[in-house]
Tab-separated table of C-alpha atoms in Angstrom:
chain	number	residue	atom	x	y	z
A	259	UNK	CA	-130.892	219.178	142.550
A	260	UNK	CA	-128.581	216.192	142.777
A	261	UNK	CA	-129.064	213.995	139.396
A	262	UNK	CA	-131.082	211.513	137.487
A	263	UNK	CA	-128.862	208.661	138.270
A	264	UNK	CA	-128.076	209.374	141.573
A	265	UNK	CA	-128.958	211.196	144.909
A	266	UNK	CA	-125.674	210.533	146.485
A	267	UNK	CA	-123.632	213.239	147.903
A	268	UNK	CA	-120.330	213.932	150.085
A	269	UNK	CA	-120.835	214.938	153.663
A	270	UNK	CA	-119.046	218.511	152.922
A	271	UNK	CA	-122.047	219.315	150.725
A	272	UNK	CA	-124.266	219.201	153.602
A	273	UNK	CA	-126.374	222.174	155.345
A	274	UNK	CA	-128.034	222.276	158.227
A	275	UNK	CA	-131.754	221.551	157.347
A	276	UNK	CA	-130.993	219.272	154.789
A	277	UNK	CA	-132.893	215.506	154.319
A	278	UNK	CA	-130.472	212.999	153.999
A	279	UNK	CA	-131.486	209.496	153.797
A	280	UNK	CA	-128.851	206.189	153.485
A	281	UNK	CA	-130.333	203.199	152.598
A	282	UNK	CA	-130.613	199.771	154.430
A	283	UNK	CA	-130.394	196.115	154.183
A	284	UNK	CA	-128.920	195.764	150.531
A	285	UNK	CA	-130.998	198.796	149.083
A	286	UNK	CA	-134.630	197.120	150.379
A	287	UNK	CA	-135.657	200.615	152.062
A	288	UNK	CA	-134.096	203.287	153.265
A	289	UNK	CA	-133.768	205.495	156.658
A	290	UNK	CA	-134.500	209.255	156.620
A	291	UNK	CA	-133.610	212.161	158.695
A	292	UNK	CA	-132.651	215.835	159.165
A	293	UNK	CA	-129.060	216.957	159.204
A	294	UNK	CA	-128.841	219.368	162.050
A	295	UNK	CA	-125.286	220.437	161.524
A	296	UNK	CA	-122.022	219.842	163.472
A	297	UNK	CA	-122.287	216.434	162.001
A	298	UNK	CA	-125.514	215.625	164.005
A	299	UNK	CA	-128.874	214.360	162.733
A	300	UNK	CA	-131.942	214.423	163.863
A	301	UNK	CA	-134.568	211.437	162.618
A	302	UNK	CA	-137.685	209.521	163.997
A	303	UNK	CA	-137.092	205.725	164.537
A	304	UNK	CA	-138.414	202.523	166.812
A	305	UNK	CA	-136.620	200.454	168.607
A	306	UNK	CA	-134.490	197.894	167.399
A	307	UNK	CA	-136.898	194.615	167.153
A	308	UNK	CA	-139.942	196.656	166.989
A	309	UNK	CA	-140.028	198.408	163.336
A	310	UNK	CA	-143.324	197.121	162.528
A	311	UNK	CA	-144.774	195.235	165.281
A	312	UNK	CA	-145.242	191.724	163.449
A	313	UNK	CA	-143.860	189.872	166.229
A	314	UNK	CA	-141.980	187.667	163.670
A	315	UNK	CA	-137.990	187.857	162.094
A	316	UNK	CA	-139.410	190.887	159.829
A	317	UNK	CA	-139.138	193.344	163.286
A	318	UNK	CA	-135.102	192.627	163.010
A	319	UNK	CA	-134.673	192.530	159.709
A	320	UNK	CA	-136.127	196.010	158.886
A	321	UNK	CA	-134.959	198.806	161.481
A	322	UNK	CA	-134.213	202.284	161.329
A	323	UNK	CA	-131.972	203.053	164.339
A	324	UNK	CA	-128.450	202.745	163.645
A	325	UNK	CA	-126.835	200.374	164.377
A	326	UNK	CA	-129.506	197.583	165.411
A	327	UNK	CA	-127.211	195.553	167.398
A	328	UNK	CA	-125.975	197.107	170.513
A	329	UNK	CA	-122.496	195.882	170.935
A	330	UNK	CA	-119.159	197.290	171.428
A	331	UNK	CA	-118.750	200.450	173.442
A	332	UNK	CA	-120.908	203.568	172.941
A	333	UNK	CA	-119.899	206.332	170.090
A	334	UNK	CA	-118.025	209.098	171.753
A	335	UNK	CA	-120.182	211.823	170.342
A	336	UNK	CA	-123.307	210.723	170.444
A	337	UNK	CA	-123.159	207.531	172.784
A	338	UNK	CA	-124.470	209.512	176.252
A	339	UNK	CA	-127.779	209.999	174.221
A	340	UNK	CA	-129.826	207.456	175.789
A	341	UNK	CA	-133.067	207.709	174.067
A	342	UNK	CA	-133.394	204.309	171.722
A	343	UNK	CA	-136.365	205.301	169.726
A	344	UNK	CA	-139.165	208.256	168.507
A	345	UNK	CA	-137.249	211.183	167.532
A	346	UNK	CA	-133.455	211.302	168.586
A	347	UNK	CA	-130.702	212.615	167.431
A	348	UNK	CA	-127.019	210.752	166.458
A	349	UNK	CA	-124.077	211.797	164.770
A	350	UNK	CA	-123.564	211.279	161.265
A	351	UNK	CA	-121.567	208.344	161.512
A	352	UNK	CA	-123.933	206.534	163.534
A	353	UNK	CA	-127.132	207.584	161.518
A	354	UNK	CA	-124.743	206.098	158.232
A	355	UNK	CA	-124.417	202.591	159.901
A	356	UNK	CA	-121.650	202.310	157.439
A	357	UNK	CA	-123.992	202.915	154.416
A	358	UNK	CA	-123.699	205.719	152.068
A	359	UNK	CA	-124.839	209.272	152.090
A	360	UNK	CA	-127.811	210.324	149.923
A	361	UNK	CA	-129.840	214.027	149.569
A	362	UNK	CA	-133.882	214.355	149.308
A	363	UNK	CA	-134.438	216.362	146.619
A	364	UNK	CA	-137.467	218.837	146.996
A	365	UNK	CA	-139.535	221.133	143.722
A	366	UNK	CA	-138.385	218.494	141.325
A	367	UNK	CA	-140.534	218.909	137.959
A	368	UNK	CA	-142.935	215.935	136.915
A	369	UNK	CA	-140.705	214.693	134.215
A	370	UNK	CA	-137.787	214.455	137.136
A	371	UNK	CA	-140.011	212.539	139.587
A	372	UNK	CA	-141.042	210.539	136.751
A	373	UNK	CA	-137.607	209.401	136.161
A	374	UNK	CA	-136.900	208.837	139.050
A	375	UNK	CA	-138.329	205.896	139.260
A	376	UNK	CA	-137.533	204.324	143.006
A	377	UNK	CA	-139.323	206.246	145.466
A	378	UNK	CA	-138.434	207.962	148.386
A	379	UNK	CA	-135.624	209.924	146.981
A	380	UNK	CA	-137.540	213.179	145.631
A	381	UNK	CA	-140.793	214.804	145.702
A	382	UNK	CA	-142.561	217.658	143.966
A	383	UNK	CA	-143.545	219.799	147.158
A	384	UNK	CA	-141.350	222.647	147.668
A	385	UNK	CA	-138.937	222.982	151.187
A	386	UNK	CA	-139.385	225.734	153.499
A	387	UNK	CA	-136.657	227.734	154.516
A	388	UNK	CA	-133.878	225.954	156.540
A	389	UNK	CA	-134.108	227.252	159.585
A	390	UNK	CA	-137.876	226.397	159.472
A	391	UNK	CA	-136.841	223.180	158.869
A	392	UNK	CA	-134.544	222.874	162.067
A	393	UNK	CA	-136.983	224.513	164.423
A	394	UNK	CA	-139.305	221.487	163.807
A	395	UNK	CA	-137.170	218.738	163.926
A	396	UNK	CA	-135.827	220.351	167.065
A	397	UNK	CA	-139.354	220.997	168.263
A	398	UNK	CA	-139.980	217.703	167.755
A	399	UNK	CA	-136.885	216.400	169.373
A	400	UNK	CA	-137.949	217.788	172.393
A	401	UNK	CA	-141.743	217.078	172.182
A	402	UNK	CA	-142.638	213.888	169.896
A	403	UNK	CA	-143.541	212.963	166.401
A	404	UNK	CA	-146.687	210.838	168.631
A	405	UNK	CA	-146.312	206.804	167.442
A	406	UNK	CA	-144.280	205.536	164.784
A	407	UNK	CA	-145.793	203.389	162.347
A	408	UNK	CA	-144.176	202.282	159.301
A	409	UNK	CA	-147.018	202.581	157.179
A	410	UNK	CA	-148.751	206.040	158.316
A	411	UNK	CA	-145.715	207.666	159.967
A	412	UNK	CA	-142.060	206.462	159.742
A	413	UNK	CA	-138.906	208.106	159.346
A	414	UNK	CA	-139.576	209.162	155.685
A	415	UNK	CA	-142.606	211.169	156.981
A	416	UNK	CA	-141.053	212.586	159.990
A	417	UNK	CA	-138.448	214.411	157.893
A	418	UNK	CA	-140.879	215.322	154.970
A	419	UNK	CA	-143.235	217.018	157.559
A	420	UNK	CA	-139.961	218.564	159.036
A	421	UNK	CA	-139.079	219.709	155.386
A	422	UNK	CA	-142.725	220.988	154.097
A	423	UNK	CA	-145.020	221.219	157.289
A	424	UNK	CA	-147.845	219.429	154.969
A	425	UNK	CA	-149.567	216.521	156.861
A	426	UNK	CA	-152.495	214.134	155.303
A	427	UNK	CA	-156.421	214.969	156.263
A	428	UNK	CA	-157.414	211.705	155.611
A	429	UNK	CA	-157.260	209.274	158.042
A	430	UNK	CA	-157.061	205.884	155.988
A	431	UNK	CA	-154.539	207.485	153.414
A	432	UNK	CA	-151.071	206.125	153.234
A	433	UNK	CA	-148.858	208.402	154.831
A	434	UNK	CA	-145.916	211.225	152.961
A	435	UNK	CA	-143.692	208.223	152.412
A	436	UNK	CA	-142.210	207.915	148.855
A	437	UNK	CA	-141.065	204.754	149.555
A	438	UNK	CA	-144.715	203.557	150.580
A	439	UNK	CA	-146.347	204.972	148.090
A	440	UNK	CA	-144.034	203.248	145.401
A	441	UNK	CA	-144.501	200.107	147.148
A	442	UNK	CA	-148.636	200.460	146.659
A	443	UNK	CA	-148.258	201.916	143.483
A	444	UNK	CA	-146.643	198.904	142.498
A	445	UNK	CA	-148.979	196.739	143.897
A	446	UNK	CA	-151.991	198.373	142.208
A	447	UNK	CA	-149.899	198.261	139.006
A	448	UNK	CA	-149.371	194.852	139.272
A	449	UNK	CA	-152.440	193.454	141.199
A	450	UNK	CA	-155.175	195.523	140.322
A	451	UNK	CA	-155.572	197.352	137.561
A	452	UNK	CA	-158.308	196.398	134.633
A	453	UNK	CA	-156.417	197.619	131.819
A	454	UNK	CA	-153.891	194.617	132.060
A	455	UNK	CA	-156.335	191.980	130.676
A	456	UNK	CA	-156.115	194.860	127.186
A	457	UNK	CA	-153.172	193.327	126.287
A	458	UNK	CA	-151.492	189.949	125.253
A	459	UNK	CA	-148.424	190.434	124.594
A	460	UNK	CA	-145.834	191.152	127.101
A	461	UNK	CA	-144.047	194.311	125.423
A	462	UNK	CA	-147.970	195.561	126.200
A	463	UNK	CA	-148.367	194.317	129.491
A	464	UNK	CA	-144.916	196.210	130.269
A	465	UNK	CA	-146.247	199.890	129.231
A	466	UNK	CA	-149.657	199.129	130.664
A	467	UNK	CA	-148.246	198.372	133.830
A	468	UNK	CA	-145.447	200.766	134.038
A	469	UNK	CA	-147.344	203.691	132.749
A	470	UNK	CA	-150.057	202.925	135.814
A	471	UNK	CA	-147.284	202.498	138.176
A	472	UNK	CA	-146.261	205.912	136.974
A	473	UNK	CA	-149.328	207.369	136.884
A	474	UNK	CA	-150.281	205.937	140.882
A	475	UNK	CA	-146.584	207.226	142.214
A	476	UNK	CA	-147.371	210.330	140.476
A	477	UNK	CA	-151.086	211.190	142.099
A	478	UNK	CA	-149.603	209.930	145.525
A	479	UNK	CA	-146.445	212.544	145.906
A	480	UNK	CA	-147.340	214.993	148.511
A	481	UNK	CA	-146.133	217.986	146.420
A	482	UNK	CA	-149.736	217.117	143.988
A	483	UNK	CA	-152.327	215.703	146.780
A	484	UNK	CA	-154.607	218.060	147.297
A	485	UNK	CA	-156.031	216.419	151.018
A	486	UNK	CA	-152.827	217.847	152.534
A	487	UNK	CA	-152.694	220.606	154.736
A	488	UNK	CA	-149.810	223.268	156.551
A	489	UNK	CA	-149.665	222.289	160.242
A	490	UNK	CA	-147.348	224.428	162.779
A	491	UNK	CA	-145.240	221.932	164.541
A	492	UNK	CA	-146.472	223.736	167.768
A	493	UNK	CA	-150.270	222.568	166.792
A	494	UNK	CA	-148.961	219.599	165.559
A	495	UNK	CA	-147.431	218.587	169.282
A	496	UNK	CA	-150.690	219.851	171.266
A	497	UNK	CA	-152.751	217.033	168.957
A	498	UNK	CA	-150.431	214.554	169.987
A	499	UNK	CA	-148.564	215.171	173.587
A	500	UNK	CA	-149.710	217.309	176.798
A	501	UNK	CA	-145.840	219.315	176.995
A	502	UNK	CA	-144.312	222.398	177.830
A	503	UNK	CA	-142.670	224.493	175.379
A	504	UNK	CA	-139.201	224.784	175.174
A	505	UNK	CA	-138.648	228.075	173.639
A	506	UNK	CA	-141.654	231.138	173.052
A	507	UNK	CA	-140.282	231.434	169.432
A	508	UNK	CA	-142.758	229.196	166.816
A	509	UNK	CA	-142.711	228.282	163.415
A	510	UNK	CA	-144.566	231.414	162.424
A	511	UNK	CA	-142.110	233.697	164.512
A	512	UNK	CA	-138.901	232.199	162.789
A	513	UNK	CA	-140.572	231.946	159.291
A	514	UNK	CA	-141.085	235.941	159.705
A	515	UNK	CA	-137.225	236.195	160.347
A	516	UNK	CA	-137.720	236.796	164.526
A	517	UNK	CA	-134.439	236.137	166.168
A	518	UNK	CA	-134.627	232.826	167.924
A	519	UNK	CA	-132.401	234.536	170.478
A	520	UNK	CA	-134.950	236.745	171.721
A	521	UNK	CA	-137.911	234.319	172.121
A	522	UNK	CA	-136.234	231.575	174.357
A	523	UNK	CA	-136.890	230.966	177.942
A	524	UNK	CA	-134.524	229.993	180.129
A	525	UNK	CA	-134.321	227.012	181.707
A	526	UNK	CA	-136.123	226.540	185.262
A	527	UNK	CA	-136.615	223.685	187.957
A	528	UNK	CA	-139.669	221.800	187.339
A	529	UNK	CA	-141.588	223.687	190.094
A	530	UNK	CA	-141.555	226.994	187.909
A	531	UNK	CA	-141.612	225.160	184.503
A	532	UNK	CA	-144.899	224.106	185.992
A	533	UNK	CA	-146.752	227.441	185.903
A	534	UNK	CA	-145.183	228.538	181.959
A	535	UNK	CA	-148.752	229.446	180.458
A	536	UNK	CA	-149.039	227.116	176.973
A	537	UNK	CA	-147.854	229.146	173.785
A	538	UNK	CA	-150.692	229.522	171.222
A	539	UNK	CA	-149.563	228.018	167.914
C-alpha cells in the first residue's frame, strides 16, 4: 500500500505485474497500464485524435498514447513497435510522456478508498498473483482487448481486468474505471440527488453532497459490485476476436503454478498455424 496522500512511487520499486498509471493534461485524467518488466509496459490506448470519437478539439486534447504528437525520431527501445493503438506495449519512458510515476493500489479497506477521494488510484478488489497478471496483458497483447471506448472500456479497465479478471454483466453499466465512476458519482452528487433540497445552508449542502458522492464512488468500486464476474482472458478473447493461440498454457494452467515453459508452442509458418486446434478456456 502506497499512502493516503500519495500513490507516487520510484521506478526501482516496480515489479513485473504491477498497475502503474501517470496522469495527463495537468492532472484532468490519467493513463493506465501494466508494467511488464525490463522497463516495458503494456496498456490499451486509441489513436492519437481518436480518444473518444467526438469529432471535435476534445479527441486531441484527451489521449492516452504517449506521446500524442509524432515528431522527432522514434525511441530506440520501443520505436520499431509500430502498432499506434488497442493494446501495445512501450517502454517506460515513453508510457511516462514526461509525467510522473504512480502505483494502483489493490485490497484497500473502505475507510482507505474513502479517503482517497480522487478516483482511479485504488480499489477494494483484491490482485491475482503476478504472473496471472502478465499472462493476460500478454494474452491480450497478442489477441485484443476488442474496441476501446472511454466510457465502457479504456485504459483504466484494460489493466483492472488484467489485475482482477472481474468484468461487468451488465451491459448499460459504466465500466471498472475509477476515474469514471468518480466522474458520475459526482454528477449524481451534484445533479441529482433529492436530499439536497433538505438543506439551506451551505455547510449542509457540503456533507449532503459529499457524503452521496462518497456513498455513489463507494457502491461503484469493482471490489463491492456484486454484477461482476471472473472471466479467463482465453474466454474473454473468443467473445471478442476469431485468433489463434499463442501459447497452450491459460490462465487456469499458470494460476495452478504449471510452468509456462512447458505449455508453449513453437512458432510455425502460417500454413501450419492454420490447422492448431482452438484451446478450450
Amino acid at each position: 500500500m502506497v499512502g493516503v496522500l500519495s500513490n507516487r512511487v520510484d521506478r526501482d520499486d516496480l515489479k513485473a505485474g504491477d498497475h502503474i498509471y501517470t496522469w495527463r493534461a495537468a492532472y484532468i485524467y490519467a493513463h493506465h497500464g501494466i508494467y511488464a518488466g525490463d522497463g516495458m509496459v503494456i496498456h490499451f490506448t486509441r489513436a492519437a485524435g481518436h480518444e473518444i470519437g467526438t469529432g471535435t478539439f476534445l479527441d486531441w486534447f484527451l489521449y492516452s498514447s504517449s506521446p500524442a504528437a509524432t515528431e522527432g525520431p522514434p525511441c530506440q527501445k520501443c520505436g520499431h513497435l509500430v502498432k499506434s493503438d488497442g493494446v501495445i506495449t512501450s517502454c517506460l519512458d515513453c508510457f511516462l510522456d514526461g509525467g510522473s510515476l504512480y502505483l494502483f493500489d489493490y485490497a484497500v479497506s473502505p475507510a482507505f478508498f474513502l479517503a482517497k477521494a480522487r478516483g482511479g488510484t485504488c480499489t477494494l478488489a483484491a490482485s491475482d498473483p503476478s504472473d496471472v497478471v502478465i499472462h493476460r496483458a500478454r494474452y491480450l497483447l497478442d489477441n485484443g482487448f476488442g474496441m476501446y471506448s472511454l466510457f465502457k472500456n479504456n485504459c483504466e479497465d484494460f489493466a483492472i481486468y488484467c489485475k482482477t479478471g472481474l468484468l461487468m454483466e451488465t451491459a448499460f453499466s459504466v465500466g471498472r474505471s475509477g476515474q469514471l465512476a468518480s466522474l458520475t458519482a459526482a454528477f449524481s452528487a451534484v445533479a441529482s440527488s433529492p436530499l439536497r433540497f433538505l438543506t439551506t445552508s451551505a455547510g449542509g449542502l457540503a456533507i449532503v453532497t459529499s457524503g452521496m458522492y462518497c456513498v455513489g464512488r463507494y457502491v461503484s468500486d469493482i471490489g463491492v459490485r456484486r454484477d461482476v464476474v471472473k472471466v479467463p482472458v482465453e474466454r474473454l478473447v473468443e467473445q471478442n476476436v476469431t485468433s489463434i493461440p499463442q501459447s497452450r498454457a491459460t490462465e487456469t494452467d499458470i494460476a495452478a503454478g504449471a510452468p509456462q515453459q512447458q505449455l508453449e508452442v513453437p512458432c510455425m509458418v502460417a500454413e501450419e498455424a492454420s490447422i492448431i486446434p482452438p484451446v478450450a478456456p
